[in-house]
mmCIF file of C-alpha atoms in Angstrom:
data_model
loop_
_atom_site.group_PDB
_atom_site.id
_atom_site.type_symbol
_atom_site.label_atom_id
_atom_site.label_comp_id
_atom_site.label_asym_id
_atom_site.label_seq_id
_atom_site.Cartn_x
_atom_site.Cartn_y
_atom_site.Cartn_z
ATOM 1 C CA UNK A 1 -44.624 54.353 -54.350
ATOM 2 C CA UNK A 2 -44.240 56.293 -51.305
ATOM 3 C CA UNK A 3 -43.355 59.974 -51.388
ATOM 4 C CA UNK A 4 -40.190 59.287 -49.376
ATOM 5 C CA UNK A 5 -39.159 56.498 -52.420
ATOM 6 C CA UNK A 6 -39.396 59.954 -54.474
ATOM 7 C CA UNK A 7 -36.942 61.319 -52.644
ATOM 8 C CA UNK A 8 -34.641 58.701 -51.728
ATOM 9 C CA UNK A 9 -34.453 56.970 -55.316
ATOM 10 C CA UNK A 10 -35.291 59.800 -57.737
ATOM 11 C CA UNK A 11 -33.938 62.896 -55.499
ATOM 12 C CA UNK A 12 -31.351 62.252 -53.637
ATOM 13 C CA UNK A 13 -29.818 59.936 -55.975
ATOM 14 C CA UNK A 14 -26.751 59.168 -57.810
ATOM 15 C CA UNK A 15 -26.026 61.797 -60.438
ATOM 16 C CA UNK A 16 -24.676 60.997 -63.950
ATOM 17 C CA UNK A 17 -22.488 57.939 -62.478
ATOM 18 C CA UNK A 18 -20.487 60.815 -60.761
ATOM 19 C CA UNK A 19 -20.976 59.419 -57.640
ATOM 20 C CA UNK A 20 -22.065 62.709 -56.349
ATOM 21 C CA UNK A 21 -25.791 63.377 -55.132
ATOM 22 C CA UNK A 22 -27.753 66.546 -54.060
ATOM 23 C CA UNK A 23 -27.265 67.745 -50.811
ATOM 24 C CA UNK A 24 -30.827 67.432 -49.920
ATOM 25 C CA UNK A 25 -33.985 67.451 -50.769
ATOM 26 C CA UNK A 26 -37.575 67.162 -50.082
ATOM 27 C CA UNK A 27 -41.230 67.194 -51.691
ATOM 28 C CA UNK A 28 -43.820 69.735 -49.690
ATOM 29 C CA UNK A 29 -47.781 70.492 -50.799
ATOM 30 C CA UNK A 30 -48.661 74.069 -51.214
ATOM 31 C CA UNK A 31 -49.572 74.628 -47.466
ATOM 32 C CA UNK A 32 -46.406 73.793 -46.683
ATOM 33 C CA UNK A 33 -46.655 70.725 -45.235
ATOM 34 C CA UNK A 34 -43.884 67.938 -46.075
ATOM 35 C CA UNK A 35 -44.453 65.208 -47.789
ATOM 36 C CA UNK A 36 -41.138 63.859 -47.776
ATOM 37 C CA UNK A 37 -37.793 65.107 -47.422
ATOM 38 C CA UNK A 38 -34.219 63.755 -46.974
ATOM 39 C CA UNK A 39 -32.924 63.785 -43.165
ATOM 40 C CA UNK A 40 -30.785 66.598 -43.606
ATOM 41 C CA UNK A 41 -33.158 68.832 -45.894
ATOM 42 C CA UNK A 42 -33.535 72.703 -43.654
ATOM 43 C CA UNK A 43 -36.138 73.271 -41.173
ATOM 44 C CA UNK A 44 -38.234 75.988 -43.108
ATOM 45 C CA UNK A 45 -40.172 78.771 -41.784
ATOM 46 C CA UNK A 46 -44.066 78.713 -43.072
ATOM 47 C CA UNK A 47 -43.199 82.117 -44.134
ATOM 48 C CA UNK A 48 -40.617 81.001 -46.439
ATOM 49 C CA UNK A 49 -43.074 78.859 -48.446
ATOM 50 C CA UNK A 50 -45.880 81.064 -48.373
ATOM 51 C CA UNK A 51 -43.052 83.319 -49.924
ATOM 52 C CA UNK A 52 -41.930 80.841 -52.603
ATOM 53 C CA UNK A 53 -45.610 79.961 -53.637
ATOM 54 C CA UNK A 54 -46.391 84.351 -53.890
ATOM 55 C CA UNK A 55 -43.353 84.579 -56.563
ATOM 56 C CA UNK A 56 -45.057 81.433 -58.198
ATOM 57 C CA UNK A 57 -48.510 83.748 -58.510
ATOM 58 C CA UNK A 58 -46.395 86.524 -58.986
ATOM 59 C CA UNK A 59 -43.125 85.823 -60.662
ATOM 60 C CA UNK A 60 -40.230 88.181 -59.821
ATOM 61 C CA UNK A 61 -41.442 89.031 -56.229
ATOM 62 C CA UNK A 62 -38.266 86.841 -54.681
ATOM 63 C CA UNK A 63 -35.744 88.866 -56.456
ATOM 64 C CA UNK A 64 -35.102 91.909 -54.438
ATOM 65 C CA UNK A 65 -35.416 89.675 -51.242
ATOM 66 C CA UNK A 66 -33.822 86.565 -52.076
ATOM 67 C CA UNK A 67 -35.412 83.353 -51.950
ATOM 68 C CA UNK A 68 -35.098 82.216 -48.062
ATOM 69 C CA UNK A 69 -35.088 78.370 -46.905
ATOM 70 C CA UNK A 70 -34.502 77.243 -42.969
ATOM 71 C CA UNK A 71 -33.197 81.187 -42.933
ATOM 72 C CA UNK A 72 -30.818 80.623 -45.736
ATOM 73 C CA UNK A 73 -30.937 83.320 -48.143
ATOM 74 C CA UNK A 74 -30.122 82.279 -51.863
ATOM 75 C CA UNK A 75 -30.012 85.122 -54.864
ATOM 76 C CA UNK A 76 -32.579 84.421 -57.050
ATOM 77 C CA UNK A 77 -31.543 83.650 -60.742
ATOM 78 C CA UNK A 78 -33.121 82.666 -63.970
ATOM 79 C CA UNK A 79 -36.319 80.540 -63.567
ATOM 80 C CA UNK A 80 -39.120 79.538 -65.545
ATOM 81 C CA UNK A 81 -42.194 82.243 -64.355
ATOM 82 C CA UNK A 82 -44.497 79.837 -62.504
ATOM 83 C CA UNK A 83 -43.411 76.680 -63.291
ATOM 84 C CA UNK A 84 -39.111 76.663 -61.456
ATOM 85 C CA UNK A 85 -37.386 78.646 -59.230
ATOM 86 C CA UNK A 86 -33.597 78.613 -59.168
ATOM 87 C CA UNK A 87 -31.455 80.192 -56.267
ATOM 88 C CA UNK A 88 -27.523 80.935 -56.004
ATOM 89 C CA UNK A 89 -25.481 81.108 -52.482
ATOM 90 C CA UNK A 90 -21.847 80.559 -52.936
ATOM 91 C CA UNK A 91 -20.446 77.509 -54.982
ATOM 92 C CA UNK A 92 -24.359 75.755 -54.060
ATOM 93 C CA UNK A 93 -27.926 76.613 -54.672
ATOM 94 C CA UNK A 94 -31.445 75.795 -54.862
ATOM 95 C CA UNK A 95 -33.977 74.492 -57.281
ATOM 96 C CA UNK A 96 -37.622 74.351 -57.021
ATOM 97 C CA UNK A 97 -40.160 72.915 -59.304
ATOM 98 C CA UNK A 98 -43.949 73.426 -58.780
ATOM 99 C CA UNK A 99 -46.210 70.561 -59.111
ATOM 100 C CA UNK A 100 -50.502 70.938 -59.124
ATOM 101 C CA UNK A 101 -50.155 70.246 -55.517
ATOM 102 C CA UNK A 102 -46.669 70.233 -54.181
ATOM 103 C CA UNK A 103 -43.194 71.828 -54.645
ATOM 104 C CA UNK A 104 -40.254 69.977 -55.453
ATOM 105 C CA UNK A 105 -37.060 71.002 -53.672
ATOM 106 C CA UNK A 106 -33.316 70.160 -54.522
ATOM 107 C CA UNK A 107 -30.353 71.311 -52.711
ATOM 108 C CA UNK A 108 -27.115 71.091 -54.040
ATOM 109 C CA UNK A 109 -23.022 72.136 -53.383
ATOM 110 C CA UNK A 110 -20.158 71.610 -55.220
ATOM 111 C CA UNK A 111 -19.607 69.479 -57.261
ATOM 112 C CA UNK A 112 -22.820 69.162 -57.934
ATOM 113 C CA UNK A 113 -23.619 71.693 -60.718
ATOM 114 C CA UNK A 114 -26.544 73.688 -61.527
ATOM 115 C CA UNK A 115 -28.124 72.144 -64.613
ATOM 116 C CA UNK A 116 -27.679 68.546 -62.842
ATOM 117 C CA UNK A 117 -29.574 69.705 -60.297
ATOM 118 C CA UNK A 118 -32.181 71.476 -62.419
ATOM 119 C CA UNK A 119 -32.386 68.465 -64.194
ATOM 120 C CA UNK A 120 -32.998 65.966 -61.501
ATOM 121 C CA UNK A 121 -35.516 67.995 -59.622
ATOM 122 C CA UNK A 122 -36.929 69.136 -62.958
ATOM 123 C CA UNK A 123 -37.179 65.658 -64.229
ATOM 124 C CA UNK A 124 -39.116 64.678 -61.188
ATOM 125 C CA UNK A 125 -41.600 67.559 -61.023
ATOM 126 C CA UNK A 126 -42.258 66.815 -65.079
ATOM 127 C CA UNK A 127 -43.670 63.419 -63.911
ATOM 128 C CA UNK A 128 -45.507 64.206 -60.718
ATOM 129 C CA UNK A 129 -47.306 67.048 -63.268
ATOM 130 C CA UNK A 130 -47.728 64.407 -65.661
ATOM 131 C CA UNK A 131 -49.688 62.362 -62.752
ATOM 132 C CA UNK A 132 -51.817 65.005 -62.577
ATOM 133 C CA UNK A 133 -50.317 65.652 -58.971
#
């Protein structure tokens, strides 16, 4: 399966039979390079994910900054040290999942809530982990 397939069938799909899907999403290695993302998903800095993988090493580093994504700053909120990091802006937020080799992005708005996006990005990076990828 291609990454983009990951995206576009296990991502950026239909949640729950609500008819409602994240906002975007996309799949990028450590480096920062993408894998695969939806057409929408934020142009990132290399900063930002250089950032994201340091609070990975280093859990708690993003908190007094916020966790910043194509210059959008979300509060950072309960996670899962080294393994998921979960951002708040407004009614929307962020999760991200680390993989062995890649991050896992979801981005999601209303009505989209939290845990369903947790859960879908969550679900995903559980089985790229378990692929030993």
């Amino acid at each position: 399966m291609s990454w983009q397939a990951y995206v576009d069938d296990h991502l950026m799909c239909d949640i729950e039979s609500t008819g409602s899907h994240l906002s975007s999403a996309a799949i990028v290695g450590h480096d920062g390079s993408v894998w695969a993302q939806s057409s929408n998903f934020p142009k990132f800095k290399p900063q930002e994910i250089t950032d994201i993988m340091r609070d990975f090493d280093e859990p708690g580093t993003l908190a007094p900054t916020g966790l910043h994504l194509g210059g959008v700053k979300y509060m950072v909120i309960q996670g899962e040290a080294g393994a998921v990091i979960r951002g708040k802006k407004g009614a929307g937020g962020v999760t991200v999942k680390k993989t062995g080799q890649a991050l896992v992005f979801g981005i999601y708005d209303e009505p989209v809530t939290p845990g369903q996006c947790n859960l879908v990005v969550e679900r995903l990076g559980d089985y790229l982990i378990e692929q030993g990828l």
